[in-house]
């Protein structure tokens, strides 16, 4: 009797566990499916004819596949130029951030000089300054410097952000000081310590930070909208919105432009997914 | 010398402008002078022009709507003395003259008209086109509503209804958007003709059941082009969008307002301004010549883009009269212009009159989000806080 | 051991001149960043405060008129400002709890013994790498009346769907929903990693004590993850307060002014109404609000958990 209760209890537990597992799988994969729907719509619409894209009966696989919109975008708009602009801005912001942020993080954590604590304090306090508060005075500054429509108008203000310094300070702090000491005894200059010891040891954090900055600057909208005023100077995020205004009522073309603006980043994402995700995780931990 | 030139034109007339500039650059009528065109999107055009002007990035030459001239008048180069020829339609040239100085070269006038799908009218049994009063229009809309599955009247292709239709109606009722008194301009459309016009457009999407209260962008445009809407009120340049449609269409004067005391149609002008006062004298002189060429040697601006040219010799030329489009649209527009039936937008210094956010109250009335009375009073409040 | 201690123990009895050398090197290494930081972040911050006291003339700055705190006083009676503040708060209230709860749910789900965890993680994170314009343009099409898939399917079920982005009731929730899809991935990744660093033995111990899964969640998961949750709440608050791109692209602030947010209003005041001084004052006030909200949130969390 007691044995029977025992075993039936075991069976119930097992089924409960199974049902639970099935439910969780169903919910998670269901949600994932819903997450992918916007992509599916973007891809399929970008290949539709004008008529099908506007049809009240939605179709997920176009009846007639056309590359017309991609061709028109490539030939009639500056989209290639925008892609190049975005790439240059994102890359130079990334490089600049990695270089200047790692230098100051090195100075703050590995060198001993008065004032470093206050400087770090001010930099961290500037986290409180949201980007928009500065757009008006920054706009007048950039225009006084004659940098409107220039890549630098976007790159320099982006490179002033505190996030990289903050992350690198956290990381550099943890590198054992014995290494530095040994190098100093070997007669390494401070610059060599920075270049040949600290930087190589920080590869992972630098990669993660670099990726994050790259994606972040690729995607910026408000600031480039203000300082890049010439059609040829736009970045992709700005450009594709103007495409929508130019070609009234061509959802297929708009979706094709969205594809062109997002595919490069998706490729980056697929290639280095784990590193990018760890860049985000890092921000949560610190 | 390369003259930088900003335009905001999209679609139909934008293509013609590209053609015009290409012709200039091919022919090089002023010697070694070329135009480098840059298109700035409509939505952002005047904001961009302003930021460019504050940051010394302004182009040599830019299109400016007549309604916006006062907004930029302090900052553009006065050009009256430099123009070789002022043989432009007086009313338009007057609009370019602010504080006794000519500050822009007039290019055209572009009033609105009533476009219609002849096939739908035929199916509904409407044969008495063109109309010469509102009751005929009303009867036609009711017939389309009752006899067919089509939508009778989508006032504006863009958002169901917008400033062009509203100004047309308020002026037809003898009213004004803005009254200019001793203490500056004041919006006055919350009563009388302004209220009546708002009530009328609310009824179009309401009890008249001529349209649905949906103010989505481009809905009417899409449906009209697909052949599902009978009537629509829009500007001269609409002809370019209608070239490829597979139904028969036509245009007539916009008798679309009930109880109208007169026929009026909302109109504005494209003009050319020199927004960069820091240019050298030589560059200014050349730019004025370019502007004159663009406004005087542009038969396609009428014949193809559909606008009424502002330069009298072009306007009266046989070329224009012989153009295919003359009988379809331009003749009616010309008649309205000659009869003084064009209602121009007020020129306001501190007000972005085409900006959508200044017209959301009208969309609210059309979408039946609020009553027309509430809508116009919200509108007047918004306007007066900015004026 | 603090940085300071390590450094002094490392340096031991080094000479004073070394210290001087380090000072110079420290300054040299800091200079490139400090120059950018001062010129493009600190200086504009101060100049903004200065501009906010003027009726600023964008064309001839030297002709600007000093008006004291009038720009700040003006906000009190500026209906459009209060409207945009209200809209922004509404957006914050709609999105922040929704995103935090939703991404916590996703994180806990993916943390379980689930097949294809890597794929799920990639899918949920992926929208975050899109630019706001791409996300907004896709959702404009999804929400479209007439041919958009959402309304097409809703009509099939006999529901008469609203014109999402033109509706007073639905425009802001529609933007909030799209935002949830777009940026939840960031919070999800942080919460997932926080959940994964909760030691398993805590749960095993709780199980032995007979605790059910709800109690385990309440007594172990939440307290252990509180730092990550706090971070996620703050970052979403800060982002939501600064919302600009979504309404700018999707609704232009309409219908009416229902989706005009603070940053949009600031943008319009500056570049449409050309009032740089007032816009600068608005920026300062918004920053103040943001700082207050962040601190309030900080103390709230402290109070709850410690």
Short mmCIF file of N, CA and C in Angstrom, two decimals, chain B residues 254-332:
data_model
loop_
_atom_site.label_atom_id
_atom_site.label_comp_id
_atom_site.label_asym_id
_atom_site.label_seq_id
_atom_site.Cartn_x
_atom_site.Cartn_y
_atom_site.Cartn_z
N UNK B 254 -12.51 74.00 -57.32
CA UNK B 254 -12.94 73.36 -56.08
C UNK B 254 -14.18 73.98 -55.43
N UNK B 255 -15.34 73.65 -55.98
CA UNK B 255 -16.58 74.07 -55.32
C UNK B 255 -16.91 73.04 -54.25
N UNK B 256 -16.15 73.04 -53.18
CA UNK B 256 -16.31 71.95 -52.22
C UNK B 256 -16.85 72.44 -50.87
N UNK B 257 -17.21 73.72 -50.79
CA UNK B 257 -17.60 74.25 -49.48
C UNK B 257 -19.07 74.65 -49.47
N UNK B 258 -19.86 74.11 -48.55
CA UNK B 258 -21.28 74.51 -48.48
C UNK B 258 -21.39 75.95 -48.00
N UNK B 259 -22.44 76.63 -48.43
CA UNK B 259 -22.72 78.01 -48.05
C UNK B 259 -21.63 79.00 -48.44
N UNK B 260 -20.81 78.61 -49.42
CA UNK B 260 -19.70 79.49 -49.79
C UNK B 260 -20.26 80.78 -50.39
N UNK B 261 -19.60 81.89 -50.07
CA UNK B 261 -20.02 83.16 -50.64
C UNK B 261 -19.23 83.47 -51.89
N UNK B 262 -18.13 82.77 -52.10
CA UNK B 262 -17.28 83.03 -53.26
C UNK B 262 -16.45 81.79 -53.53
N UNK B 263 -15.83 81.73 -54.71
CA UNK B 263 -14.92 80.62 -54.98
C UNK B 263 -13.51 81.07 -54.62
N UNK B 264 -12.88 80.30 -53.77
CA UNK B 264 -11.49 80.58 -53.45
C UNK B 264 -10.72 79.25 -53.45
N UNK B 265 -9.44 79.35 -53.74
CA UNK B 265 -8.62 78.14 -53.68
C UNK B 265 -7.29 78.47 -53.02
N UNK B 266 -6.87 77.62 -52.11
CA UNK B 266 -5.64 77.87 -51.35
C UNK B 266 -4.45 77.85 -52.30
N UNK B 267 -3.57 78.84 -52.17
CA UNK B 267 -2.42 78.90 -53.08
C UNK B 267 -1.18 79.37 -52.34
N UNK B 268 -0.07 78.89 -52.82
CA UNK B 268 1.21 79.40 -52.34
C UNK B 268 2.13 79.47 -53.55
N UNK B 269 3.31 80.04 -53.35
CA UNK B 269 4.27 80.15 -54.44
C UNK B 269 5.58 79.52 -54.04
N UNK B 270 6.27 78.94 -55.01
CA UNK B 270 7.68 78.64 -54.80
C UNK B 270 8.46 79.88 -55.21
N UNK B 271 9.38 80.28 -54.35
CA UNK B 271 10.23 81.40 -54.73
C UNK B 271 11.67 80.98 -54.48
N UNK B 272 12.61 81.77 -54.98
CA UNK B 272 14.01 81.45 -54.77
C UNK B 272 14.66 82.54 -53.92
N UNK B 273 15.30 82.14 -52.84
CA UNK B 273 15.97 83.11 -51.97
C UNK B 273 17.48 82.86 -51.94
N UNK B 274 18.20 83.89 -51.52
CA UNK B 274 19.65 83.78 -51.34
C UNK B 274 19.92 83.82 -49.83
N UNK B 275 20.01 82.67 -49.19
CA UNK B 275 20.00 82.66 -47.72
C UNK B 275 21.35 82.92 -47.08
N UNK B 276 22.37 83.23 -47.85
CA UNK B 276 23.69 83.39 -47.24
C UNK B 276 24.23 84.80 -47.47
N UNK B 277 24.00 85.73 -46.54
CA UNK B 277 24.41 87.13 -46.73
C UNK B 277 25.93 87.28 -46.78
N UNK B 278 26.67 86.24 -46.39
CA UNK B 278 28.13 86.38 -46.37
C UNK B 278 28.78 86.09 -47.72
N UNK B 279 27.98 85.82 -48.73
CA UNK B 279 28.54 85.55 -50.05
C UNK B 279 29.24 86.79 -50.60
N UNK B 280 30.20 86.56 -51.48
CA UNK B 280 30.86 87.69 -52.12
C UNK B 280 29.88 88.35 -53.10
N UNK B 281 30.13 89.63 -53.41
CA UNK B 281 29.24 90.34 -54.32
C UNK B 281 29.13 89.65 -55.67
N UNK B 282 30.26 89.13 -56.11
CA UNK B 282 30.26 88.47 -57.41
C UNK B 282 29.37 87.23 -57.38
N UNK B 283 29.48 86.48 -56.28
CA UNK B 283 28.66 85.28 -56.14
C UNK B 283 27.18 85.64 -56.05
N UNK B 284 26.90 86.72 -55.33
CA UNK B 284 25.50 87.15 -55.22
C UNK B 284 24.95 87.46 -56.61
N UNK B 285 25.73 88.23 -57.39
CA UNK B 285 25.27 88.61 -58.73
C UNK B 285 25.01 87.38 -59.58
N UNK B 286 25.95 86.43 -59.54
CA UNK B 286 25.79 85.22 -60.34
C UNK B 286 24.57 84.42 -59.88
N UNK B 287 24.41 84.34 -58.55
CA UNK B 287 23.28 83.55 -58.03
C UNK B 287 21.95 84.16 -58.47
N UNK B 288 21.86 85.49 -58.46
CA UNK B 288 20.63 86.13 -58.93
C UNK B 288 20.38 85.78 -60.39
N UNK B 289 21.45 85.77 -61.18
CA UNK B 289 21.27 85.40 -62.59
C UNK B 289 20.78 83.97 -62.72
N UNK B 290 21.32 83.09 -61.90
CA UNK B 290 20.88 81.69 -61.92
C UNK B 290 19.39 81.62 -61.58
N UNK B 291 19.02 82.36 -60.51
CA UNK B 291 17.62 82.36 -60.08
C UNK B 291 16.72 82.87 -61.20
N UNK B 292 17.17 83.91 -61.90
CA UNK B 292 16.36 84.43 -62.99
C UNK B 292 16.25 83.42 -64.12
N UNK B 293 17.34 82.74 -64.40
CA UNK B 293 17.28 81.73 -65.46
C UNK B 293 16.29 80.63 -65.08
N UNK B 294 16.39 80.16 -63.83
CA UNK B 294 15.52 79.06 -63.40
C UNK B 294 14.04 79.45 -63.43
N UNK B 295 13.74 80.73 -63.22
CA UNK B 295 12.34 81.12 -63.18
C UNK B 295 11.83 81.62 -64.52
N UNK B 296 12.75 81.90 -65.46
CA UNK B 296 12.31 82.47 -66.73
C UNK B 296 12.45 81.53 -67.92
N UNK B 297 13.36 80.60 -67.81
CA UNK B 297 13.57 79.67 -68.92
C UNK B 297 13.08 78.28 -68.56
N UNK B 298 11.85 78.23 -68.03
CA UNK B 298 11.42 76.96 -67.47
C UNK B 298 10.05 76.54 -67.98
N UNK B 299 9.87 76.41 -69.30
CA UNK B 299 8.54 76.00 -69.79
C UNK B 299 8.06 74.71 -69.13
N UNK B 300 9.00 73.80 -68.82
CA UNK B 300 8.57 72.52 -68.24
C UNK B 300 7.97 72.68 -66.84
N UNK B 301 8.30 73.80 -66.19
CA UNK B 301 7.76 74.00 -64.84
C UNK B 301 6.24 74.11 -64.88
N UNK B 302 5.71 74.67 -65.95
CA UNK B 302 4.27 74.68 -66.15
C UNK B 302 3.81 73.43 -66.86
N UNK B 303 4.39 73.18 -68.03
CA UNK B 303 3.88 72.14 -68.91
C UNK B 303 4.01 70.74 -68.30
N UNK B 304 5.04 70.51 -67.50
CA UNK B 304 5.22 69.17 -66.96
C UNK B 304 4.98 69.10 -65.46
N UNK B 305 5.51 70.07 -64.70
CA UNK B 305 5.32 70.02 -63.25
C UNK B 305 3.92 70.47 -62.86
N UNK B 306 3.26 71.20 -63.77
CA UNK B 306 1.87 71.55 -63.53
C UNK B 306 1.64 72.85 -62.80
N UNK B 307 2.70 73.58 -62.48
CA UNK B 307 2.54 74.84 -61.75
C UNK B 307 2.23 75.99 -62.71
N UNK B 308 1.65 77.06 -62.16
CA UNK B 308 1.45 78.26 -62.96
C UNK B 308 2.71 79.08 -62.89
N UNK B 309 3.42 79.26 -64.01
CA UNK B 309 4.66 80.02 -63.95
C UNK B 309 4.40 81.46 -63.50
N UNK B 310 5.37 82.02 -62.78
CA UNK B 310 5.20 83.38 -62.29
C UNK B 310 5.71 84.41 -63.29
N UNK B 311 6.53 83.96 -64.23
CA UNK B 311 7.13 84.86 -65.21
C UNK B 311 6.12 85.08 -66.34
N UNK B 312 5.71 86.31 -66.52
CA UNK B 312 4.57 86.57 -67.41
C UNK B 312 4.79 86.05 -68.84
N UNK B 313 5.96 86.32 -69.47
CA UNK B 313 6.14 85.79 -70.83
C UNK B 313 5.99 84.27 -70.91
N UNK B 314 6.44 83.55 -69.89
CA UNK B 314 6.26 82.10 -69.91
C UNK B 314 4.80 81.74 -69.71
N UNK B 315 4.17 82.46 -68.79
CA UNK B 315 2.77 82.18 -68.48
C UNK B 315 1.89 82.40 -69.71
N UNK B 316 2.24 83.42 -70.50
CA UNK B 316 1.39 83.74 -71.64
C UNK B 316 1.88 83.11 -72.93
N UNK B 317 2.91 82.28 -72.83
CA UNK B 317 3.49 81.72 -74.05
C UNK B 317 2.56 80.70 -74.70
N UNK B 318 2.71 80.54 -75.99
CA UNK B 318 1.92 79.55 -76.72
C UNK B 318 2.31 78.15 -76.30
N UNK B 319 3.60 77.99 -75.98
CA UNK B 319 4.06 76.67 -75.55
C UNK B 319 3.19 76.13 -74.43
N UNK B 320 2.91 77.01 -73.47
CA UNK B 320 2.13 76.57 -72.33
C UNK B 320 0.69 76.26 -72.76
N UNK B 321 0.13 77.14 -73.59
CA UNK B 321 -1.25 76.93 -74.05
C UNK B 321 -1.37 75.64 -74.85
N UNK B 322 -0.29 75.28 -75.54
CA UNK B 322 -0.35 74.08 -76.37
C UNK B 322 0.00 72.81 -75.61
N UNK B 323 0.43 72.99 -74.38
CA UNK B 323 0.81 71.80 -73.62
C UNK B 323 -0.42 70.95 -73.34
N UNK B 324 -0.18 69.68 -73.29
CA UNK B 324 -1.25 68.71 -73.08
C UNK B 324 -2.06 69.02 -71.82
N UNK B 325 -1.32 69.50 -70.82
CA UNK B 325 -1.90 69.70 -69.51
C UNK B 325 -2.75 70.96 -69.41
N UNK B 326 -2.61 71.84 -70.41
CA UNK B 326 -3.32 73.12 -70.33
C UNK B 326 -4.81 72.93 -70.13
N UNK B 327 -5.43 72.15 -71.00
CA UNK B 327 -6.88 71.98 -70.92
C UNK B 327 -7.31 71.20 -69.69
N UNK B 328 -6.43 70.31 -69.25
CA UNK B 328 -6.80 69.46 -68.12
C UNK B 328 -6.83 70.27 -66.82
N UNK B 329 -5.74 70.95 -66.54
CA UNK B 329 -5.69 71.65 -65.26
C UNK B 329 -5.35 73.13 -65.37
N UNK B 330 -4.32 73.45 -66.14
CA UNK B 330 -3.78 74.82 -66.07
C UNK B 330 -4.78 75.90 -66.45
N UNK B 331 -5.67 75.58 -67.39
CA UNK B 331 -6.64 76.57 -67.83
C UNK B 331 -7.51 77.01 -66.65
N UNK B 332 -7.99 76.04 -65.89
CA UNK B 332 -8.82 76.37 -64.72
C UNK B 332 -8.03 77.18 -63.70
#
